[in-house]
Amino acid sequence: MLRSLGKEKQLHGGFFDMYAVGDQLRIDLRRSEHCADDPWIAVRKRAHGVVDVGSAARPSGHGRTGLRSFSVSGRVAKPGVHLAPAGITVKELIAEYCGGMTAGHKFYAYLPGGASGGILPASMGDIPLDFDTLQPHGCFIGSAAVIILSDHDKASAAARNLMKFFADESCGQCTPCRVGTAKALSLMQTSKWNKELLEELSGAMADASICGLGQAAPNPVRCVVKHFGHEIE
């Protein structure tokens, strides 16, 4: 299958880079997720064919190419894994792939990258969902596990539930994560959050935790403080 791609000197795709090294082909896959996209490569028989698929599906592309699997859950009519163009916005994802919001629910907020990817309000739903677009907002896409919240939900409650998860999942090896998640959870139990203390705690966890769990655990907290202050004051 790889040799059917051809022997061009160098091809760049949204999923991989291909190089011709003498008589051999070298394929650099960028993510294990790409193994699931091999049928597209085999059918089109060219590396840039994968890119063309996403571009054809969304000509505007938001400056992105290729396809991505989005695992969408929450208050949408059609939750599940949807193959959509990379760089699609969450509003487009909901409208075009998820059948809109659940009846009686209005789009309120979303988690673009699962539990530790942060929380953004619906007013920021026009940001392309990709690796380099969410960091300026304190979020990341990760494995593209998108969670949709409605006006029946509270971002602060979601963040509190996530912190409970992090506290339960902490291995306990390092103090910033072990103590930090438990302390943060206790501070988030009140209707009015101590934002200054939570930010100080978040900074310690992000800077001093050994692994990504403790480093990313403060993301939902910081997003709630920044974007959903009306819920915690």
PDB file of C-alpha atoms in Angstrom:
ATOM      1  CA  MET A   1       0.000   0.000   0.000  1.00  0.00           C
ATOM      2  CA  LEU A   2       2.807   2.406   0.861  1.00  0.00           C
ATOM      3  CA  ARG A   3       4.546   1.858  -2.456  1.00  0.00           C
ATOM      4  CA  SER A   4       1.307   2.584  -4.309  1.00  0.00           C
ATOM      5  CA  LEU A   5       1.648   6.177  -3.109  1.00  0.00           C
ATOM      6  CA  GLY A   6       4.398   6.853  -5.605  1.00  0.00           C
ATOM      7  CA  LYS A   7       8.007   8.017  -5.285  1.00  0.00           C
ATOM      8  CA  GLU A   8       7.849  11.785  -5.331  1.00  0.00           C
ATOM      9  CA  LYS A   9      10.822  13.353  -3.591  1.00  0.00           C
ATOM     10  CA  GLN A  10       8.767  14.846  -0.788  1.00  0.00           C
ATOM     11  CA  LEU A  11       5.040  15.141  -0.062  1.00  0.00           C
ATOM     12  CA  HIS A  12       3.417  16.792   2.919  1.00  0.00           C
ATOM     13  CA  GLY A  13      -0.066  15.815   4.047  1.00  0.00           C
ATOM     14  CA  GLY A  14      -2.256  16.755   6.949  1.00  0.00           C
ATOM     15  CA  PHE A  15      -1.598  13.275   8.370  1.00  0.00           C
ATOM     16  CA  PHE A  16       2.005  12.472   7.459  1.00  0.00           C
ATOM     17  CA  ASP A  17       5.162  13.453   5.601  1.00  0.00           C
ATOM     18  CA  MET A  18       6.503  11.192   2.860  1.00  0.00           C
ATOM     19  CA  TYR A  19      10.095  11.246   1.643  1.00  0.00           C
ATOM     20  CA  ALA A  20      11.883   9.386  -1.116  1.00  0.00           C
ATOM     21  CA  VAL A  21      15.232   8.106   0.196  1.00  0.00           C
ATOM     22  CA  GLY A  22      16.971   6.366  -2.692  1.00  0.00           C
ATOM     23  CA  ASP A  23      14.742   3.474  -3.736  1.00  0.00           C
ATOM     24  CA  GLN A  24      12.905   3.425  -0.407  1.00  0.00           C
ATOM     25  CA  LEU A  25       9.936   5.383   0.856  1.00  0.00           C
ATOM     26  CA  ARG A  26       9.898   6.865   4.324  1.00  0.00           C
ATOM     27  CA  ILE A  27       6.506   7.650   5.891  1.00  0.00           C
ATOM     28  CA  ASP A  28       6.398   9.718   9.075  1.00  0.00           C
ATOM     29  CA  LEU A  29       3.018   9.338  10.758  1.00  0.00           C
ATOM     30  CA  ARG A  30       2.313  12.218  13.109  1.00  0.00           C
ATOM     31  CA  ARG A  31      -0.266  10.564  15.371  1.00  0.00           C
ATOM     32  CA  SER A  32      -1.418   7.002  16.016  1.00  0.00           C
ATOM     33  CA  GLU A  33      -4.921   8.225  15.101  1.00  0.00           C
ATOM     34  CA  HIS A  34      -3.756   8.336  11.499  1.00  0.00           C
ATOM     35  CA  CYS A  35      -3.722   4.547  11.255  1.00  0.00           C
ATOM     36  CA  ALA A  36      -7.509   4.786  11.080  1.00  0.00           C
ATOM     37  CA  ASP A  37      -7.199   7.017   8.019  1.00  0.00           C
ATOM     38  CA  ASP A  38      -5.249   4.524   5.891  1.00  0.00           C
ATOM     39  CA  PRO A  39      -8.301   3.776   3.673  1.00  0.00           C
ATOM     40  CA  TRP A  40      -8.267   7.354   2.440  1.00  0.00           C
ATOM     41  CA  ILE A  41      -4.574   7.032   1.591  1.00  0.00           C
ATOM     42  CA  ALA A  42      -5.082   3.721  -0.199  1.00  0.00           C
ATOM     43  CA  VAL A  43      -8.059   4.967  -2.218  1.00  0.00           C
ATOM     44  CA  ARG A  44      -6.511   8.237  -3.331  1.00  0.00           C
ATOM     45  CA  LYS A  45      -3.022   6.699  -3.763  1.00  0.00           C
ATOM     46  CA  ARG A  46      -1.320   9.990  -3.022  1.00  0.00           C
ATOM     47  CA  ALA A  47      -0.324  11.695   0.189  1.00  0.00           C
ATOM     48  CA  HIS A  48      -1.957  14.970  -0.780  1.00  0.00           C
ATOM     49  CA  GLY A  49      -5.155  13.072  -1.573  1.00  0.00           C
ATOM     50  CA  VAL A  50      -5.829  12.934   2.176  1.00  0.00           C
ATOM     51  CA  VAL A  51      -5.542  16.687   2.336  1.00  0.00           C
ATOM     52  CA  ASP A  52      -7.871  17.092  -0.639  1.00  0.00           C
ATOM     53  CA  VAL A  53     -10.657  15.215   1.145  1.00  0.00           C
ATOM     54  CA  GLY A  54     -10.868  17.722   3.966  1.00  0.00           C
ATOM     55  CA  SER A  55     -10.429  20.683   1.672  1.00  0.00           C
ATOM     56  CA  ALA A  56     -13.225  19.523  -0.606  1.00  0.00           C
ATOM     57  CA  ALA A  57     -15.538  19.029   2.357  1.00  0.00           C
ATOM     58  CA  ARG A  58     -14.902  22.568   3.561  1.00  0.00           C
ATOM     59  CA  PRO A  59     -13.460  24.830   0.851  1.00  0.00           C
ATOM     60  CA  SER A  60     -12.900  27.707   3.299  1.00  0.00           C
ATOM     61  CA  GLY A  61     -10.914  25.389   5.591  1.00  0.00           C
ATOM     62  CA  HIS A  62     -10.127  28.133   8.114  1.00  0.00           C
ATOM     63  CA  GLY A  63      -6.575  27.775   6.826  1.00  0.00           C
ATOM     64  CA  ARG A  64      -6.507  24.034   7.644  1.00  0.00           C
ATOM     65  CA  THR A  65      -6.354  20.873   5.557  1.00  0.00           C
ATOM     66  CA  GLY A  66      -7.169  17.214   6.090  1.00  0.00           C
ATOM     67  CA  LEU A  67      -9.650  15.376   8.294  1.00  0.00           C
ATOM     68  CA  ARG A  68      -9.921  14.747  12.015  1.00  0.00           C
ATOM     69  CA  SER A  69     -12.019  12.468  14.205  1.00  0.00           C
ATOM     70  CA  PHE A  70     -14.030  14.442  16.772  1.00  0.00           C
ATOM     71  CA  SER A  71     -15.615  12.557  19.671  1.00  0.00           C
ATOM     72  CA  VAL A  72     -18.583  14.756  20.559  1.00  0.00           C
ATOM     73  CA  SER A  73     -20.665  14.228  23.693  1.00  0.00           C
ATOM     74  CA  GLY A  74     -23.023  16.289  25.806  1.00  0.00           C
ATOM     75  CA  ARG A  75     -26.118  18.248  24.823  1.00  0.00           C
ATOM     76  CA  VAL A  76     -26.181  17.490  21.092  1.00  0.00           C
ATOM     77  CA  ALA A  77     -28.794  15.601  19.084  1.00  0.00           C
ATOM     78  CA  LYS A  78     -26.257  13.188  17.556  1.00  0.00           C
ATOM     79  CA  PRO A  79     -23.339  12.504  19.899  1.00  0.00           C
ATOM     80  CA  GLY A  80     -20.592  10.193  18.714  1.00  0.00           C
ATOM     81  CA  VAL A  81     -17.377  10.153  16.713  1.00  0.00           C
ATOM     82  CA  HIS A  82     -17.631  12.368  13.631  1.00  0.00           C
ATOM     83  CA  LEU A  83     -15.032  12.580  10.874  1.00  0.00           C
ATOM     84  CA  ALA A  84     -14.873  16.275   9.973  1.00  0.00           C
ATOM     85  CA  PRO A  85     -12.435  18.708   8.370  1.00  0.00           C
ATOM     86  CA  ALA A  86      -9.559  19.763  10.582  1.00  0.00           C
ATOM     87  CA  GLY A  87     -10.014  23.315  11.808  1.00  0.00           C
ATOM     88  CA  ILE A  88     -13.793  23.162  11.861  1.00  0.00           C
ATOM     89  CA  THR A  89     -15.363  25.332  14.556  1.00  0.00           C
ATOM     90  CA  VAL A  90     -17.497  23.894  17.326  1.00  0.00           C
ATOM     91  CA  LYS A  91     -20.551  25.757  16.042  1.00  0.00           C
ATOM     92  CA  GLU A  92     -20.090  24.189  12.608  1.00  0.00           C
ATOM     93  CA  LEU A  93     -19.466  20.802  14.191  1.00  0.00           C
ATOM     94  CA  ILE A  94     -22.716  20.990  16.146  1.00  0.00           C
ATOM     95  CA  ALA A  95     -24.801  22.247  13.215  1.00  0.00           C
ATOM     96  CA  GLU A  96     -23.376  20.149  10.387  1.00  0.00           C
ATOM     97  CA  TYR A  97     -22.370  16.881  12.048  1.00  0.00           C
ATOM     98  CA  CYS A  98     -24.234  16.574  15.358  1.00  0.00           C
ATOM     99  CA  GLY A  99     -27.750  17.451  14.230  1.00  0.00           C
ATOM    100  CA  GLY A 100     -27.820  20.630  16.303  1.00  0.00           C
ATOM    101  CA  MET A 101     -28.407  20.920  20.020  1.00  0.00           C
ATOM    102  CA  THR A 102     -30.692  18.608  21.982  1.00  0.00           C
ATOM    103  CA  ALA A 103     -34.282  19.849  21.845  1.00  0.00           C
ATOM    104  CA  GLY A 104     -34.928  22.503  24.462  1.00  0.00           C
ATOM    105  CA  HIS A 105     -31.240  23.251  25.003  1.00  0.00           C
ATOM    106  CA  LYS A 106     -29.234  26.299  23.976  1.00  0.00           C
ATOM    107  CA  PHE A 107     -25.484  26.183  23.349  1.00  0.00           C
ATOM    108  CA  TYR A 108     -23.738  27.618  26.415  1.00  0.00           C
ATOM    109  CA  ALA A 109     -20.169  26.327  26.634  1.00  0.00           C
ATOM    110  CA  TYR A 110     -17.823  23.611  25.414  1.00  0.00           C
ATOM    111  CA  LEU A 111     -14.749  21.639  26.380  1.00  0.00           C
ATOM    112  CA  PRO A 112     -12.613  21.444  23.216  1.00  0.00           C
ATOM    113  CA  GLY A 113     -10.170  18.809  24.436  1.00  0.00           C
ATOM    114  CA  GLY A 114     -11.697  16.592  27.066  1.00  0.00           C
ATOM    115  CA  ALA A 115     -11.327  16.863  30.832  1.00  0.00           C
ATOM    116  CA  SER A 116      -8.128  18.900  30.929  1.00  0.00           C
ATOM    117  CA  GLY A 117      -8.571  20.884  27.710  1.00  0.00           C
ATOM    118  CA  GLY A 118     -10.302  23.850  29.359  1.00  0.00           C
ATOM    119  CA  ILE A 119     -13.796  25.307  29.001  1.00  0.00           C
ATOM    120  CA  LEU A 120     -14.855  28.093  26.652  1.00  0.00           C
ATOM    121  CA  PRO A 121     -18.158  29.983  26.325  1.00  0.00           C
ATOM    122  CA  ALA A 122     -20.421  29.672  23.297  1.00  0.00           C
ATOM    123  CA  SER A 123     -19.440  33.214  22.313  1.00  0.00           C
ATOM    124  CA  MET A 124     -15.984  31.785  21.491  1.00  0.00           C
ATOM    125  CA  GLY A 125     -17.402  29.001  19.345  1.00  0.00           C
ATOM    126  CA  ASP A 126     -15.902  30.331  16.108  1.00  0.00           C
ATOM    127  CA  ILE A 127     -12.327  29.336  16.966  1.00  0.00           C
ATOM    128  CA  PRO A 128     -10.973  26.651  14.601  1.00  0.00           C
ATOM    129  CA  LEU A 129     -10.501  23.392  16.492  1.00  0.00           C
ATOM    130  CA  ASP A 130      -6.865  22.577  15.918  1.00  0.00           C
ATOM    131  CA  PHE A 131      -3.565  22.273  17.745  1.00  0.00           C
ATOM    132  CA  ASP A 132      -2.301  25.850  17.550  1.00  0.00           C
ATOM    133  CA  THR A 133      -5.576  27.774  17.783  1.00  0.00           C
ATOM    134  CA  LEU A 134      -6.728  27.138  21.343  1.00  0.00           C
ATOM    135  CA  GLN A 135      -3.550  27.681  23.374  1.00  0.00           C
ATOM    136  CA  PRO A 136      -3.897  31.487  23.404  1.00  0.00           C
ATOM    137  CA  HIS A 137      -7.186  30.956  25.245  1.00  0.00           C
ATOM    138  CA  GLY A 138      -5.766  28.609  27.873  1.00  0.00           C
ATOM    139  CA  CYS A 139      -7.131  25.483  26.172  1.00  0.00           C
ATOM    140  CA  PHE A 140      -5.980  22.669  23.918  1.00  0.00           C
ATOM    141  CA  ILE A 141      -7.646  20.170  21.609  1.00  0.00           C
ATOM    142  CA  GLY A 142      -5.807  17.025  22.732  1.00  0.00           C
ATOM    143  CA  SER A 143      -7.580  13.999  21.273  1.00  0.00           C
ATOM    144  CA  ALA A 144     -10.528  16.158  20.152  1.00  0.00           C
ATOM    145  CA  ALA A 145     -12.965  14.857  22.771  1.00  0.00           C
ATOM    146  CA  VAL A 146     -15.436  17.743  22.536  1.00  0.00           C
ATOM    147  CA  ILE A 147     -18.046  18.101  25.295  1.00  0.00           C
ATOM    148  CA  ILE A 148     -21.010  20.419  24.733  1.00  0.00           C
ATOM    149  CA  LEU A 149     -22.768  22.191  27.626  1.00  0.00           C
ATOM    150  CA  SER A 150     -26.134  23.915  27.381  1.00  0.00           C
ATOM    151  CA  ASP A 151     -27.994  26.585  29.296  1.00  0.00           C
ATOM    152  CA  HIS A 152     -29.184  23.767  31.579  1.00  0.00           C
ATOM    153  CA  ASP A 153     -25.595  23.311  32.788  1.00  0.00           C
ATOM    154  CA  LYS A 154     -23.037  25.346  34.702  1.00  0.00           C
ATOM    155  CA  ALA A 155     -19.397  25.542  33.700  1.00  0.00           C
ATOM    156  CA  SER A 156     -18.428  25.847  37.369  1.00  0.00           C
ATOM    157  CA  ALA A 157     -20.202  22.568  38.164  1.00  0.00           C
ATOM    158  CA  ALA A 158     -18.441  20.883  35.243  1.00  0.00           C
ATOM    159  CA  ALA A 159     -15.061  22.178  36.449  1.00  0.00           C
ATOM    160  CA  ARG A 160     -15.791  20.966  39.971  1.00  0.00           C
ATOM    161  CA  ASN A 161     -16.677  17.498  38.674  1.00  0.00           C
ATOM    162  CA  LEU A 162     -13.489  17.450  36.610  1.00  0.00           C
ATOM    163  CA  MET A 163     -11.380  18.410  39.622  1.00  0.00           C
ATOM    164  CA  LYS A 164     -12.936  15.564  41.581  1.00  0.00           C
ATOM    165  CA  PHE A 165     -11.905  13.261  38.757  1.00  0.00           C
ATOM    166  CA  PHE A 166      -8.325  14.601  38.829  1.00  0.00           C
ATOM    167  CA  ALA A 167      -8.153  14.208  42.617  1.00  0.00           C
ATOM    168  CA  ASP A 168      -9.356  10.607  42.312  1.00  0.00           C
ATOM    169  CA  GLU A 169      -6.938   9.843  39.464  1.00  0.00           C
ATOM    170  CA  SER A 170      -3.863  11.470  41.018  1.00  0.00           C
ATOM    171  CA  CYS A 171      -1.246   8.804  41.723  1.00  0.00           C
ATOM    172  CA  GLY A 172      -0.161  10.748  44.806  1.00  0.00           C
ATOM    173  CA  GLN A 173       3.540  10.711  43.962  1.00  0.00           C
ATOM    174  CA  CYS A 174       4.010  14.473  43.877  1.00  0.00           C
ATOM    175  CA  THR A 175       2.673  16.945  46.433  1.00  0.00           C
ATOM    176  CA  PRO A 176       1.506  19.680  44.005  1.00  0.00           C
ATOM    177  CA  CYS A 177      -0.929  17.294  42.325  1.00  0.00           C
ATOM    178  CA  ARG A 178      -1.888  15.140  45.310  1.00  0.00           C
ATOM    179  CA  VAL A 179      -2.556  18.037  47.677  1.00  0.00           C
ATOM    180  CA  GLY A 180      -3.372  20.599  44.999  1.00  0.00           C
ATOM    181  CA  THR A 181      -6.290  18.755  43.418  1.00  0.00           C
ATOM    182  CA  ALA A 182      -7.805  17.938  46.817  1.00  0.00           C
ATOM    183  CA  LYS A 183      -7.411  21.529  48.035  1.00  0.00           C
ATOM    184  CA  ALA A 184      -8.774  22.971  44.806  1.00  0.00           C
ATOM    185  CA  LEU A 185     -11.795  20.692  45.030  1.00  0.00           C
ATOM    186  CA  SER A 186     -12.541  21.895  48.567  1.00  0.00           C
ATOM    187  CA  LEU A 187     -12.255  25.541  47.470  1.00  0.00           C
ATOM    188  CA  MET A 188     -14.659  24.886  44.585  1.00  0.00           C
ATOM    189  CA  GLN A 189     -17.397  23.520  46.824  1.00  0.00           C
ATOM    190  CA  THR A 190     -18.548  27.000  47.853  1.00  0.00           C
ATOM    191  CA  SER A 191     -20.880  29.184  45.788  1.00  0.00           C
ATOM    192  CA  LYS A 192     -18.319  31.997  45.820  1.00  0.00           C
ATOM    193  CA  TRP A 193     -14.832  30.876  44.843  1.00  0.00           C
ATOM    194  CA  ASN A 194     -11.659  32.328  46.338  1.00  0.00           C
ATOM    195  CA  LYS A 195     -10.233  33.253  42.945  1.00  0.00           C
ATOM    196  CA  GLU A 196      -6.906  34.566  44.240  1.00  0.00           C
ATOM    197  CA  LEU A 197      -6.132  31.431  46.231  1.00  0.00           C
ATOM    198  CA  LEU A 198      -7.288  29.172  43.401  1.00  0.00           C
ATOM    199  CA  GLU A 199      -5.010  30.966  40.950  1.00  0.00           C
ATOM    200  CA  GLU A 200      -2.051  30.661  43.325  1.00  0.00           C
ATOM    201  CA  LEU A 201      -2.799  26.967  43.741  1.00  0.00           C
ATOM    202  CA  SER A 202      -3.265  26.514  39.981  1.00  0.00           C
ATOM    203  CA  GLY A 203       0.124  28.082  39.307  1.00  0.00           C
ATOM    204  CA  ALA A 204       1.848  25.744  41.757  1.00  0.00           C
ATOM    205  CA  MET A 205       0.161  22.699  40.252  1.00  0.00           C
ATOM    206  CA  ALA A 206       0.920  23.695  36.669  1.00  0.00           C
ATOM    207  CA  ASP A 207       4.571  24.542  37.380  1.00  0.00           C
ATOM    208  CA  ALA A 208       5.574  21.831  39.848  1.00  0.00           C
ATOM    209  CA  SER A 209       3.521  18.713  39.108  1.00  0.00           C
ATOM    210  CA  ILE A 210       5.532  15.824  37.730  1.00  0.00           C
ATOM    211  CA  CYS A 211       3.142  14.744  34.972  1.00  0.00           C
ATOM    212  CA  GLY A 212       0.526  16.163  32.671  1.00  0.00           C
ATOM    213  CA  LEU A 213      -2.394  15.307  34.933  1.00  0.00           C
ATOM    214  CA  GLY A 214      -1.399  17.772  37.636  1.00  0.00           C
ATOM    215  CA  GLN A 215      -0.041  20.284  35.135  1.00  0.00           C
ATOM    216  CA  ALA A 216      -3.308  20.445  33.166  1.00  0.00           C
ATOM    217  CA  ALA A 217      -5.783  19.960  36.028  1.00  0.00           C
ATOM    218  CA  PRO A 218      -6.041  23.736  36.670  1.00  0.00           C
ATOM    219  CA  ASN A 219      -7.135  24.512  33.089  1.00  0.00           C
ATOM    220  CA  PRO A 220     -10.906  24.189  33.696  1.00  0.00           C
ATOM    221  CA  VAL A 221     -10.609  26.237  36.912  1.00  0.00           C
ATOM    222  CA  ARG A 222      -8.776  29.068  35.211  1.00  0.00           C
ATOM    223  CA  CYS A 223     -11.234  29.070  32.308  1.00  0.00           C
ATOM    224  CA  VAL A 224     -14.220  29.322  34.646  1.00  0.00           C
ATOM    225  CA  VAL A 225     -12.630  32.218  36.513  1.00  0.00           C
ATOM    226  CA  LYS A 226     -11.835  33.982  33.236  1.00  0.00           C
ATOM    227  CA  HIS A 227     -14.989  33.340  31.217  1.00  0.00           C
ATOM    228  CA  PHE A 228     -17.731  32.397  33.697  1.00  0.00           C
ATOM    229  CA  GLY A 229     -17.090  34.747  36.588  1.00  0.00           C
ATOM    230  CA  HIS A 230     -20.825  35.375  37.010  1.00  0.00           C
ATOM    231  CA  GLU A 231     -21.259  31.769  38.182  1.00  0.00           C
ATOM    232  CA  ILE A 232     -18.786  31.974  41.061  1.00  0.00           C
ATOM    233  CA  GLU A 233     -19.268  35.476  42.476  1.00  0.00           C
TER     234      GLU A 233
END
